[in-house]
Each structure stands twice: as structure tokens, then as C-alpha cells.
Amino acid sequence: MNAPDRYERFVVPDGTKKVSYERDTKIINAASFTVEREDHTIGNILRMQLHRDPNVLFAGYKLPHPLQYKIIVRIHTASQSSPMQAYNQAINDLDKELSHLKGVFEYGMYGRFLVWGSGPRISVLFVELIVQNKPSGRGFEAFKGLLGESTFGCFGSTQRCRYYQRRGKQ
Amino acid sequence: MEGAKNQRFPKIKIREMKDDYLKFELRETDASMANALRRVMLAEVPTIAIDLVEIEVNSTVLNDEFISHRLGLIPLTSDRAMDMRFSRDCDACDGDGQCEYCSVEFHLSVRCDQDQTQDVTSADLQSTDPTVVPVDVAARSSSSGYDASENRGIIIVKLRRGQELRLRAIARKGIGKDHAKWSPAATVTFMYEPEIRINEELMESLSLEEKNSWIESSPTKVFGIDPNTHQVMVVDAEAYTYDEEVIKKAEAMGKPGLVEIEAKEDSFIFTVESTGAVKASQLVINAIDVLKQKLDAVRLSDDTVEADDQFGELGSHMRGG
Ligand SMILES: [Zn+2]
């Protein structure tokens, strides 16, 4: 009857900020970020990404209580950086990593298609080469370039192929 | 650009891909990324499930709540879900049906007029949107190698003569974090790829009998022996469950260091099983998109940055700067 709405666990209430920032009053270049309605999923990837930043002296997160749906990320950096800079950088890097991952995954799928479709083995090899050597996430375009536009739709007539043709036009 | 060196370029190799099953390798990233993907697949990739039921007639042996709960748990094809709105965010409707942006309406009307028991199944659910139907119904109409004769539909309730069930149901977009009925994943697991190094020199100091009993000490078939050369080798590294039985056995035999097994910290083997709501491969892609959206949502807002800039100036004044 007086149970809170289930969505309170992941919807930020009106008038509350998603991310609030608080500087440490005693230490220069240290701050806490309170992120509303997030949990270990975001907390842990942010923390680990911050650890990869050489300017970050300390990065940690906590989920204060399982019924308080927020995390607190604390960052302490060296003087040439700032917690805000490090925080933004970590998000940007993770975002780019995920974009790359998506590209690479889609190639992996396309490679599979060539295996069960009529594609020659050499094409599979191409796909694998591109997946492994092209870190920019633009490998698809490169793949298309290698095989040529005309060859492109020739691997079969299933949905997957149409999907890639459609994507290719963008 | 500075800091770009902190970005990683993970690699993926797909090993097996079926509509509802996917096995792939993820390399050159860390456990936080693997785990974030796993968590998002389980709890934050949206699907569509029945969320509101209006019962008109129910003379079955199951009560209204029981039936509503069972309806909610039926997986529905959810390829549309990523583009739909959450009902609570939808400004085009009041959230109780017949809204193309956030809901799909279902009707069910079954009455038993025979002496035999009659099943009410997912196949009796009439959808108003042909793209959103129970997954077993969709599988039956497609030719994806699915044995249709075995498919009786998902049983909702059984009726005897004279009993009737008539209802209207609204399916909505949701996520597994809200209720498990919205979870698109049956299971998502990842394991660390093991790196197994056998100390060949020490191994050759064992008799054939000792070798065999050492191999047998592993509860899963990780090691094997060449029948001709009697050389012990790894036959299936991934069968290793990190139980350390072979290590204990080697110690008990007085041969510590016979084998070294490490979990590679940057290589993961994922197994994804989908409920059928979305294809397993699509589930991974959706998870990546959802995680990107989540990261985007936790970016600092401009006013936070501005407020801090002012604070920064004030701070430097106070420090005499
Ligand atoms: Zn609506």
C-alpha cells in the first residue's frame, strides 16, 4: 500500500541532479562525485578506467547503502590535472572503447556470416585481419573498400547480408 | 589528444552464434568492462512484457493475480523495445493502452465447451502489433529449424467444461532491474581464460601410472595423454573450473610446481543465452548501446562545471593567487 514505486531504483526524482560534485575542503585536487541512480555497473568501470590515468593518484567508488540508489566516486589527482578533468576523460575513453567494441562485434558477426554463407575462406581471413588490426572502429568502411562495393552484396541473400548492405549505404 | 592512450581497443572473436545462444571471446579489456556488459545484459537491456491486465471473465481454477503474473512472464519478441518509450516517460498517453509509442495491447478469450481439458496457451494471446508476439508463436511461424510439432505454446491455465478466461492485457517496455520478466537474458556468464603451463621436465619424472592418476584427479577433462609418446598435454583448457585439484594432487605426489595455472586477466569467454525476446547477438549490441547511454547520462552538467569554476576563482583569491 505504501510501498515505494519500483522505478524509484533507477529513475532520478524531479529536482535532483544526476551528478553532483563536491570539492574536498582539505586536499587540493580531490573531489567526490555523487551519481544518483547508478550502481556497480557504472561505479566499477569508472573506477578501473580512472586507474589507467597516470594523473590519478586515487580513485574509488562506494555504494553507501543498498536502499540508497546512488554511488559516490572519489578522485584525487596530481596537480597537472583535476578530478573533473579525470572524470570526463574516463567517461570519454570508456565511450570510445564501447564504440570500438560495437564495431568489432558487428564484424565478428559478419565474419560468421561469411562462414555459413557462400563466402570464400579468404574473405573470412580478411574480416579477421581487419578486426584484429583496425582499432579505429572504422574497419567496416575499410572492409568495404577492400572488397569493393559490387562484391559487397554477393555473399548471400539472407537478412544479415541485407542488414549490412543497408548499413553500408549510410 | 592527450589521454587517448588510456583508451583500450578490445578484440572479439565469435565462436558460436545461434538465435538464442552466443559464445564469444572478449580480449584486451578488463573484468570491469566484462562485468558491466554482463550486468547490463541481465538487468538493463529493455524488452516488452505484459504489465497490466484487465480481467473480464475468469472462471478458471487460478485467481486473477496468478494469471496476471503468468502472463507477465511470457517472453515477447522485443526488437522494437530499444526504440519504444517507457510508459512513465510517454507524453502521448496516460499509460493504459493503445499508445503506439509505449504499449502493445493483447486480447485473450477462451472458453471450454468440451469434456476434454483445454489448454490456454501463449498462442491464444491476440496481439495488436504483429511485431510483438510471444516468442514461441514467432518461432513457430518462422523457418528457423525449430520443431513446430513439439511446440504446444506456453501454458497459462487449463480449463474444464464451462470455464472461461477473457481479458485485455497491456504490454510495456521495461528493464530487468524493475522486474525479472523484462530480462532478455536467460543466462549471461563469462569465464577468465586459463593459461596452463605444464613443467615438462618434472612431468617426465613421473611413471605412466602416476601421470594417469594425476590426469584423473581433475574433475573435468582438462588433460590427456598421448598413447604413443606418453606425453601429458592440455586437451581442453577451458574445461578447467579453477578447482585446483590437479595442483593439490601434484603436491600430494611430492611434485609441487608440476603445473601452473593462471587466469588471464584480460581475456574472457562469454556465454549468452537469450529468452528469445531479442537474438543473443542483438542482446550484446543492445547492451553496448545501453551502457553508452548510461555513461552519457553520468557526464557532468554545464552548470556543475560553471559552479566549480567560480569556486575555483574564489579559492585562488583566498590563497592569494
Ligand atoms: Zn504512450
Coordinates of C-alpha atoms and ligand atoms in Angstrom, one line a residue:
Chain A
M1 CA 0.0 0.0 0.0
N2 CA 2.7 2.4 1.0
A3 CA 5.4 0.6 -1.0
P4 CA 7.6 2.9 -3.0
D5 CA 7.3 2.7 -6.8
R6 CA 9.6 0.1 -8.3
Y7 CA 11.1 2.6 -10.7
E8 CA 12.5 4.7 -7.9
R9 CA 15.5 2.5 -8.1
F10 CA 16.5 3.8 -11.5
V11 CA 14.6 7.0 -12.2
V12 CA 16.2 10.2 -10.9
P13 CA 13.5 12.1 -8.9
D14 CA 12.4 15.6 -10.1
G15 CA 14.6 18.3 -8.7
T16 CA 17.5 16.0 -8.1
K17 CA 20.8 16.3 -10.1
K18 CA 22.1 13.1 -11.7
V19 CA 25.7 14.0 -10.9
S20 CA 26.7 16.4 -8.1
Y21 CA 30.2 17.4 -7.4
E22 CA 31.9 18.3 -4.2
R23 CA 35.4 19.5 -3.7
D24 CA 37.4 18.3 -0.8
T25 CA 37.9 21.1 1.6
K26 CA 41.3 20.0 2.8
I27 CA 43.1 18.4 -0.1
I28 CA 43.7 20.2 -3.4
N29 CA 42.7 18.3 -6.5
A30 CA 40.5 15.9 -4.6
A31 CA 36.7 15.7 -5.0
S32 CA 33.7 13.4 -4.7
F33 CA 31.1 12.9 -7.4
T34 CA 27.7 11.7 -6.2
V35 CA 25.9 9.8 -9.0
E36 CA 22.2 9.3 -8.5
R37 CA 20.5 6.1 -9.5
E38 CA 23.6 4.2 -10.6
D39 CA 25.3 1.1 -9.1
H40 CA 28.4 -1.1 -9.5
T41 CA 27.9 -1.3 -13.3
I42 CA 29.0 2.3 -13.7
G43 CA 30.9 2.6 -10.5
N44 CA 33.3 -0.2 -11.2
I45 CA 34.1 0.7 -14.9
L46 CA 34.6 4.3 -14.0
R47 CA 37.0 3.4 -11.2
M48 CA 39.0 1.0 -13.3
Q49 CA 39.3 3.4 -16.1
L50 CA 40.4 6.2 -13.7
H51 CA 43.1 3.8 -12.5
R52 CA 44.5 3.8 -16.0
D53 CA 45.0 7.5 -15.9
P54 CA 48.6 8.3 -14.7
N55 CA 47.4 11.7 -13.3
V56 CA 45.0 10.0 -11.0
L57 CA 46.5 9.4 -7.5
F58 CA 43.4 7.8 -6.0
A59 CA 40.1 6.7 -7.5
G60 CA 37.4 4.7 -5.7
Y61 CA 33.7 4.3 -5.5
K62 CA 31.2 3.2 -3.0
L63 CA 27.6 2.2 -2.9
P64 CA 26.8 3.6 0.6
H65 CA 23.7 1.5 1.2
P66 CA 21.7 -0.9 -0.9
L67 CA 18.5 1.1 -0.4
Q68 CA 20.1 4.4 -1.3
Y69 CA 20.2 4.2 -5.0
K70 CA 23.4 6.2 -5.6
I71 CA 27.2 5.8 -5.8
I72 CA 29.9 8.1 -4.6
V73 CA 33.1 8.3 -6.8
R74 CA 36.1 9.9 -5.1
I75 CA 39.0 11.1 -7.2
H76 CA 42.3 12.6 -6.2
T77 CA 44.7 13.7 -9.0
A78 CA 48.1 15.2 -9.5
S79 CA 48.4 18.9 -9.8
Q80 CA 48.6 19.0 -13.6
S81 CA 45.1 17.5 -13.8
S82 CA 41.9 17.9 -11.8
P83 CA 39.2 15.5 -10.6
M84 CA 36.7 16.9 -13.1
Q85 CA 39.2 16.5 -16.0
A86 CA 39.9 12.9 -15.0
Y87 CA 36.3 12.1 -14.6
N88 CA 35.4 13.5 -18.0
Q89 CA 38.4 11.8 -19.6
A90 CA 37.4 8.4 -18.1
I91 CA 33.9 8.7 -19.5
N92 CA 35.2 9.7 -22.9
D93 CA 37.6 6.9 -23.0
L94 CA 35.0 4.3 -22.0
D95 CA 32.6 5.7 -24.5
K96 CA 35.2 5.3 -27.3
E97 CA 36.1 1.8 -26.1
L98 CA 32.4 0.8 -26.4
S99 CA 32.1 2.3 -29.8
H100 CA 35.1 0.3 -30.9
L101 CA 33.7 -2.8 -29.2
K102 CA 30.4 -2.5 -31.1
G103 CA 32.2 -2.2 -34.4
V104 CA 34.4 -5.1 -33.7
F105 CA 31.5 -7.2 -32.6
E106 CA 29.5 -6.5 -35.7
Y107 CA 32.5 -7.5 -37.8
G108 CA 32.7 -10.7 -35.8
M109 CA 29.1 -11.4 -36.8
Y110 CA 29.7 -10.6 -40.4
G111 CA 32.7 -12.9 -40.4
R112 CA 30.5 -15.7 -39.2
F113 CA 28.0 -15.0 -41.9
L114 CA 30.7 -15.5 -44.5
V115 CA 31.4 -18.9 -42.9
W116 CA 27.9 -20.1 -43.2
G117 CA 27.1 -18.2 -46.3
S118 CA 28.8 -18.8 -49.6
G119 CA 31.8 -16.6 -48.9
P120 CA 35.2 -18.0 -49.7
R121 CA 37.6 -18.6 -46.8
I122 CA 39.8 -15.8 -47.9
S123 CA 37.1 -13.3 -47.0
V124 CA 36.8 -14.7 -43.6
L125 CA 40.5 -14.1 -43.3
F126 CA 40.1 -10.5 -44.4
V127 CA 37.4 -9.9 -41.8
E128 CA 39.6 -11.3 -39.1
L129 CA 42.6 -9.3 -40.2
I130 CA 40.5 -6.1 -40.1
V131 CA 39.1 -6.9 -36.7
Q132 CA 42.5 -7.5 -35.3
N133 CA 44.4 -4.7 -37.0
K134 CA 42.0 -1.8 -37.3
P135 CA 41.5 -0.3 -33.9
S136 CA 39.6 2.8 -35.1
G137 CA 36.2 1.3 -35.3
R138 CA 36.0 2.3 -38.9
G139 CA 37.0 -1.2 -40.0
F140 CA 33.7 -1.7 -41.7
E141 CA 34.4 1.0 -44.2
A142 CA 37.9 -0.4 -44.8
F143 CA 36.4 -3.9 -45.4
K144 CA 34.0 -2.5 -47.9
G145 CA 36.9 -0.7 -49.6
L146 CA 38.9 -3.9 -49.8
L147 CA 36.2 -5.9 -51.4
G148 CA 34.6 -3.2 -53.5
E149 CA 31.1 -2.1 -53.5
S150 CA 29.9 -4.5 -56.1
T151 CA 31.2 -7.6 -54.4
F152 CA 29.7 -6.5 -51.3
G153 CA 26.2 -7.8 -51.6
C154 CA 27.2 -11.0 -53.2
F155 CA 27.8 -13.2 -50.2
G156 CA 24.3 -14.4 -49.9
S157 CA 20.8 -13.3 -49.7
T158 CA 19.9 -13.7 -46.1
Q159 CA 18.7 -11.0 -43.7
R160 CA 22.2 -10.5 -42.3
C161 CA 23.6 -9.5 -45.7
R162 CA 20.7 -7.1 -46.3
Y163 CA 21.4 -5.6 -42.9
Y164 CA 25.0 -4.9 -43.9
Q165 CA 24.0 -3.5 -47.2
R166 CA 21.7 -1.2 -45.6
R167 CA 24.3 -0.1 -43.1
G168 CA 26.8 0.3 -46.0
K169 CA 24.7 3.0 -47.6
Q170 CA 24.7 5.4 -44.7
Chain B
M1 CA 44.7 14.3 -28.0
E2 CA 46.0 13.9 -24.5
G3 CA 44.9 10.9 -22.5
A4 CA 43.9 8.9 -25.6
K5 CA 46.5 6.3 -24.6
N6 CA 44.2 5.4 -21.7
Q7 CA 41.6 4.1 -24.2
R8 CA 41.6 0.4 -25.0
F9 CA 40.8 -1.4 -28.2
P10 CA 39.3 -4.7 -27.2
K11 CA 39.0 -7.6 -29.6
I12 CA 36.2 -10.0 -30.2
K13 CA 36.0 -13.5 -31.7
I14 CA 32.6 -15.1 -32.1
R15 CA 32.8 -18.8 -31.7
E16 CA 29.2 -19.9 -32.0
M17 CA 26.2 -17.9 -33.0
K18 CA 22.6 -19.2 -32.9
D19 CA 19.4 -17.1 -32.5
D20 CA 19.2 -17.8 -28.8
Y21 CA 22.8 -18.7 -28.0
L22 CA 26.1 -17.0 -28.4
K23 CA 29.6 -17.8 -27.4
F24 CA 32.4 -15.3 -27.9
E25 CA 35.8 -14.3 -26.7
L26 CA 36.5 -10.8 -25.4
R27 CA 40.1 -9.8 -25.2
E28 CA 42.3 -6.8 -24.3
T29 CA 40.0 -5.3 -21.8
D30 CA 39.5 -5.8 -18.0
A31 CA 37.0 -7.5 -15.8
S32 CA 35.1 -4.3 -15.0
M33 CA 34.1 -4.0 -18.7
A34 CA 33.2 -7.6 -19.0
N35 CA 31.1 -7.4 -15.8
A36 CA 29.4 -4.2 -16.8
L37 CA 28.3 -5.8 -20.1
R38 CA 27.1 -8.9 -18.2
R39 CA 25.1 -6.8 -15.7
V40 CA 23.6 -4.6 -18.4
M41 CA 22.5 -7.7 -20.5
L42 CA 20.8 -9.2 -17.5
A43 CA 19.2 -6.1 -16.0
E44 CA 19.2 -3.1 -18.3
V45 CA 18.5 -4.1 -21.8
P46 CA 14.8 -3.3 -22.4
T47 CA 12.2 -5.8 -23.6
I48 CA 8.5 -5.8 -23.8
A49 CA 6.3 -7.7 -21.3
I50 CA 2.7 -7.8 -20.2
D51 CA 2.4 -5.3 -17.3
L52 CA -1.3 -4.5 -16.9
V53 CA -4.2 -7.0 -17.1
E54 CA -7.9 -6.2 -17.1
I55 CA -9.8 -9.4 -16.4
E56 CA -13.3 -9.5 -17.8
V57 CA -14.2 -13.1 -17.0
N58 CA -12.2 -15.6 -15.1
S59 CA -13.9 -18.8 -14.0
T60 CA -10.8 -20.8 -14.1
V61 CA -9.2 -22.5 -11.1
L62 CA -6.4 -19.9 -10.9
N63 CA -7.1 -16.5 -9.4
D64 CA -6.7 -13.2 -11.3
E65 CA -3.4 -12.3 -9.8
F66 CA -2.0 -15.7 -10.5
I67 CA -2.9 -15.5 -14.2
S68 CA -1.7 -11.9 -14.5
H69 CA 1.7 -13.0 -13.1
R70 CA 1.9 -15.9 -15.5
L71 CA 1.1 -13.6 -18.5
G72 CA 3.8 -11.2 -17.4
L73 CA 6.4 -13.9 -17.5
I74 CA 5.7 -14.9 -21.2
P75 CA 8.6 -13.6 -23.3
L76 CA 7.5 -11.4 -26.2
T77 CA 9.5 -10.6 -29.3
S78 CA 11.1 -7.2 -28.4
D79 CA 13.1 -6.0 -31.4
R80 CA 11.0 -2.8 -31.1
A81 CA 11.9 -2.2 -27.5
M82 CA 15.0 -0.1 -28.0
D83 CA 13.0 2.4 -30.0
M84 CA 9.9 2.4 -27.8
R85 CA 9.3 4.8 -24.9
F86 CA 8.9 3.8 -21.3
S87 CA 5.3 4.3 -20.3
R88 CA 6.2 6.6 -17.5
D89 CA 8.1 8.9 -19.9
C90 CA 5.4 8.8 -22.6
D91 CA 3.6 12.1 -23.0
A92 CA 1.4 10.8 -25.8
C93 CA -0.9 8.8 -23.5
D94 CA -1.9 8.1 -19.9
G95 CA -0.2 4.7 -20.0
D96 CA -3.2 2.4 -20.1
G97 CA -3.0 1.1 -23.6
Q98 CA -3.5 1.8 -27.3
C99 CA -0.5 4.1 -27.5
E100 CA 1.8 3.2 -30.4
Y101 CA 4.9 4.7 -28.6
C102 CA 4.8 2.9 -25.4
S103 CA 2.4 0.0 -25.3
V104 CA 1.0 -3.0 -27.1
E105 CA -2.4 -4.4 -26.4
F106 CA -3.3 -8.0 -26.2
H107 CA -6.6 -9.8 -26.1
L108 CA -7.4 -13.3 -24.9
S109 CA -10.7 -15.0 -25.0
V110 CA -11.0 -18.8 -24.5
R111 CA -13.9 -20.9 -23.4
C112 CA -14.0 -24.6 -22.9
D113 CA -17.1 -26.3 -24.4
Q114 CA -15.9 -29.9 -24.5
D115 CA -15.4 -32.7 -22.0
Q116 CA -11.6 -32.8 -22.5
T117 CA -9.4 -30.4 -20.6
Q118 CA -8.4 -27.4 -22.7
D119 CA -5.1 -25.6 -22.5
V120 CA -5.0 -21.8 -22.6
T121 CA -1.6 -21.0 -24.1
S122 CA 0.5 -18.1 -25.3
A123 CA -0.8 -18.9 -28.8
D124 CA -4.2 -17.7 -27.6
L125 CA -2.9 -14.2 -27.0
Q126 CA -4.0 -11.9 -29.8
S127 CA -1.6 -9.1 -30.3
T128 CA -2.5 -5.8 -31.9
D129 CA 1.1 -5.5 -33.1
P130 CA 2.3 -8.3 -35.4
T131 CA 6.0 -7.5 -34.4
V132 CA 5.2 -8.1 -30.7
V133 CA 4.1 -11.7 -30.1
P134 CA 5.0 -14.5 -27.7
V135 CA 8.4 -15.8 -28.8
D136 CA 7.2 -19.4 -29.2
V137 CA 4.5 -18.2 -31.6
A138 CA 7.1 -16.3 -33.6
A139 CA 9.4 -19.3 -33.7
R140 CA 6.5 -21.5 -35.0
S141 CA 5.8 -19.2 -37.9
S142 CA 9.4 -18.8 -38.9
S143 CA 11.5 -21.5 -40.5
S144 CA 14.5 -21.3 -38.2
G145 CA 14.8 -25.0 -37.8
Y146 CA 12.5 -25.1 -34.9
D147 CA 10.5 -28.3 -34.4
A148 CA 7.0 -26.9 -34.6
S149 CA 5.3 -30.2 -33.7
E150 CA 6.8 -30.1 -30.3
N151 CA 5.7 -26.6 -29.7
R152 CA 2.4 -26.6 -27.7
G153 CA 2.8 -23.0 -26.6
I154 CA 3.4 -21.7 -23.1
I155 CA 0.5 -22.9 -20.9
I156 CA -1.2 -20.2 -19.0
V157 CA -4.0 -22.2 -17.4
K158 CA -6.1 -25.3 -18.1
L159 CA -9.9 -25.2 -18.5
R160 CA -12.6 -27.8 -17.9
R161 CA -16.1 -27.7 -19.4
G162 CA -17.8 -24.4 -18.9
Q163 CA -14.8 -22.5 -17.6
E164 CA -13.8 -19.3 -19.4
L165 CA -11.0 -16.8 -19.5
R166 CA -11.4 -13.4 -21.1
L167 CA -9.1 -10.5 -20.6
R168 CA -7.3 -7.5 -22.0
A169 CA -3.6 -7.0 -21.4
I170 CA -1.2 -4.2 -21.9
A171 CA 2.5 -4.9 -22.6
R172 CA 5.0 -2.3 -21.9
K173 CA 8.7 -1.6 -22.3
G174 CA 10.7 -2.3 -19.2
I175 CA 14.1 -3.5 -17.8
G176 CA 15.1 -6.5 -15.7
K177 CA 16.1 -4.2 -12.9
D178 CA 12.5 -3.3 -12.4
H179 CA 11.1 -6.9 -12.7
A180 CA 12.8 -10.1 -13.9
K181 CA 10.1 -10.6 -16.5
W182 CA 11.7 -7.8 -18.6
S183 CA 15.1 -9.5 -18.6
P184 CA 16.1 -10.6 -22.1
A185 CA 18.7 -13.0 -20.8
A186 CA 18.3 -16.5 -19.6
T187 CA 21.9 -16.6 -18.6
V188 CA 25.0 -14.5 -19.2
T189 CA 28.3 -15.8 -17.9
F190 CA 31.9 -15.1 -18.6
M191 CA 34.9 -17.0 -17.5
Y192 CA 38.6 -16.0 -17.4
E193 CA 40.6 -17.8 -20.0
P194 CA 43.0 -20.1 -18.2
E195 CA 46.7 -20.3 -19.1
I196 CA 48.0 -23.7 -18.2
R197 CA 51.8 -24.4 -18.2
I198 CA 53.0 -28.0 -17.6
N199 CA 56.5 -28.4 -16.3
E200 CA 57.6 -30.9 -18.9
E201 CA 60.8 -31.8 -17.1
L202 CA 59.0 -32.6 -13.9
M203 CA 56.3 -34.4 -15.8
E204 CA 58.7 -36.7 -17.4
S205 CA 59.9 -37.8 -14.0
L206 CA 56.5 -39.4 -13.5
S207 CA 55.7 -43.0 -14.4
L208 CA 52.8 -43.7 -16.8
E209 CA 50.7 -44.8 -13.9
E210 CA 51.4 -41.6 -11.9
K211 CA 50.6 -39.5 -15.0
N212 CA 47.3 -41.2 -15.4
S213 CA 46.3 -40.8 -11.8
W214 CA 47.3 -37.2 -11.9
I215 CA 45.2 -36.6 -15.0
E216 CA 42.3 -38.4 -13.4
S217 CA 42.5 -36.1 -10.3
S218 CA 40.9 -33.3 -12.4
P219 CA 37.1 -33.4 -12.0
T220 CA 36.8 -32.1 -15.6
K221 CA 38.7 -33.4 -18.6
V222 CA 41.4 -30.8 -18.9
F223 CA 44.5 -33.0 -19.5
G224 CA 45.1 -36.0 -21.7
I225 CA 47.9 -38.4 -22.6
D226 CA 49.4 -39.2 -25.9
P227 CA 49.0 -43.0 -26.2
N228 CA 52.3 -43.3 -28.2
T229 CA 54.7 -40.9 -26.5
H230 CA 53.0 -40.9 -23.1
Q231 CA 53.3 -37.2 -23.1
V232 CA 50.8 -35.3 -20.9
M233 CA 49.1 -32.4 -22.6
V234 CA 46.3 -30.0 -22.3
V235 CA 43.2 -31.2 -24.2
D236 CA 40.7 -28.6 -23.1
A237 CA 42.0 -25.7 -21.1
E238 CA 38.5 -24.1 -20.8
A239 CA 37.1 -27.2 -19.1
Y240 CA 39.2 -26.2 -16.1
T241 CA 37.0 -24.8 -13.3
Y242 CA 39.7 -23.3 -11.2
D243 CA 39.1 -26.1 -8.7
E244 CA 42.9 -26.5 -8.1
E245 CA 42.5 -30.3 -7.7
V246 CA 45.5 -31.0 -10.0
I247 CA 47.7 -28.6 -8.1
K248 CA 46.8 -30.3 -4.8
K249 CA 47.3 -33.7 -6.4
A250 CA 50.8 -32.7 -7.6
E251 CA 51.7 -31.5 -4.1
A252 CA 50.4 -34.8 -2.6
M253 CA 52.6 -36.7 -5.1
G254 CA 55.6 -34.7 -3.9
K255 CA 55.8 -32.8 -7.2
P256 CA 54.8 -29.2 -6.5
G257 CA 55.1 -26.9 -9.5
L258 CA 54.1 -29.8 -11.9
V259 CA 51.6 -27.5 -13.4
E260 CA 51.0 -23.7 -13.2
I261 CA 47.5 -22.4 -13.9
E262 CA 46.7 -18.7 -14.2
A263 CA 43.6 -16.8 -15.1
K264 CA 44.4 -14.4 -17.9
E265 CA 43.2 -11.0 -16.6
D266 CA 42.3 -9.6 -20.0
S267 CA 40.6 -12.5 -21.7
F268 CA 37.1 -13.6 -21.2
I269 CA 34.9 -16.2 -22.7
F270 CA 31.3 -15.1 -22.7
T271 CA 28.2 -17.4 -23.0
V272 CA 24.9 -15.6 -23.7
E273 CA 21.6 -17.3 -23.7
S274 CA 18.6 -15.2 -24.7
T275 CA 15.0 -15.9 -23.7
G276 CA 14.1 -15.2 -27.4
A277 CA 12.9 -11.7 -26.8
V278 CA 15.8 -10.5 -28.8
K279 CA 18.5 -12.5 -30.6
A280 CA 21.5 -13.3 -28.5
S281 CA 23.8 -11.3 -30.8
Q282 CA 21.4 -8.4 -30.8
L283 CA 21.4 -8.5 -27.0
V284 CA 25.1 -7.9 -26.9
I285 CA 24.8 -5.0 -29.3
N286 CA 21.9 -3.5 -27.3
A287 CA 23.9 -3.9 -24.1
I288 CA 26.8 -1.9 -25.6
D289 CA 24.3 0.8 -26.6
V290 CA 22.6 0.9 -23.2
L291 CA 26.0 1.1 -21.5
K292 CA 27.0 4.0 -23.7
Q293 CA 23.7 5.8 -22.9
K294 CA 24.3 5.2 -19.2
L295 CA 27.8 6.7 -19.5
D296 CA 26.4 9.6 -21.4
A297 CA 23.9 10.2 -18.6
V298 CA 26.6 10.5 -15.9
R299 CA 28.5 13.2 -17.7
L300 CA 28.8 16.4 -15.7
S301 CA 26.3 19.0 -16.5
D302 CA 27.4 22.5 -17.6
D303 CA 26.0 24.2 -14.5
T304 CA 28.1 21.9 -12.3
V305 CA 31.2 22.8 -14.2
E306 CA 30.4 26.6 -14.0
A307 CA 29.7 26.5 -10.3
D308 CA 33.1 24.8 -9.8
D309 CA 34.9 27.4 -12.0
Q310 CA 33.6 30.2 -9.7
F311 CA 34.5 28.2 -6.7
G312 CA 38.0 27.7 -8.2
E313 CA 38.5 31.5 -8.7
L314 CA 37.3 32.2 -5.1
G315 CA 39.7 29.5 -3.9
S316 CA 42.7 31.1 -5.6
H317 CA 41.8 34.5 -4.3
M318 CA 41.8 33.1 -0.8
R319 CA 45.1 31.5 -1.3
G320 CA 46.4 34.9 -2.5
G321 CA 46.7 33.8 -6.2
Ligands
ZN1 ZN 2.3 6.2 -24.5

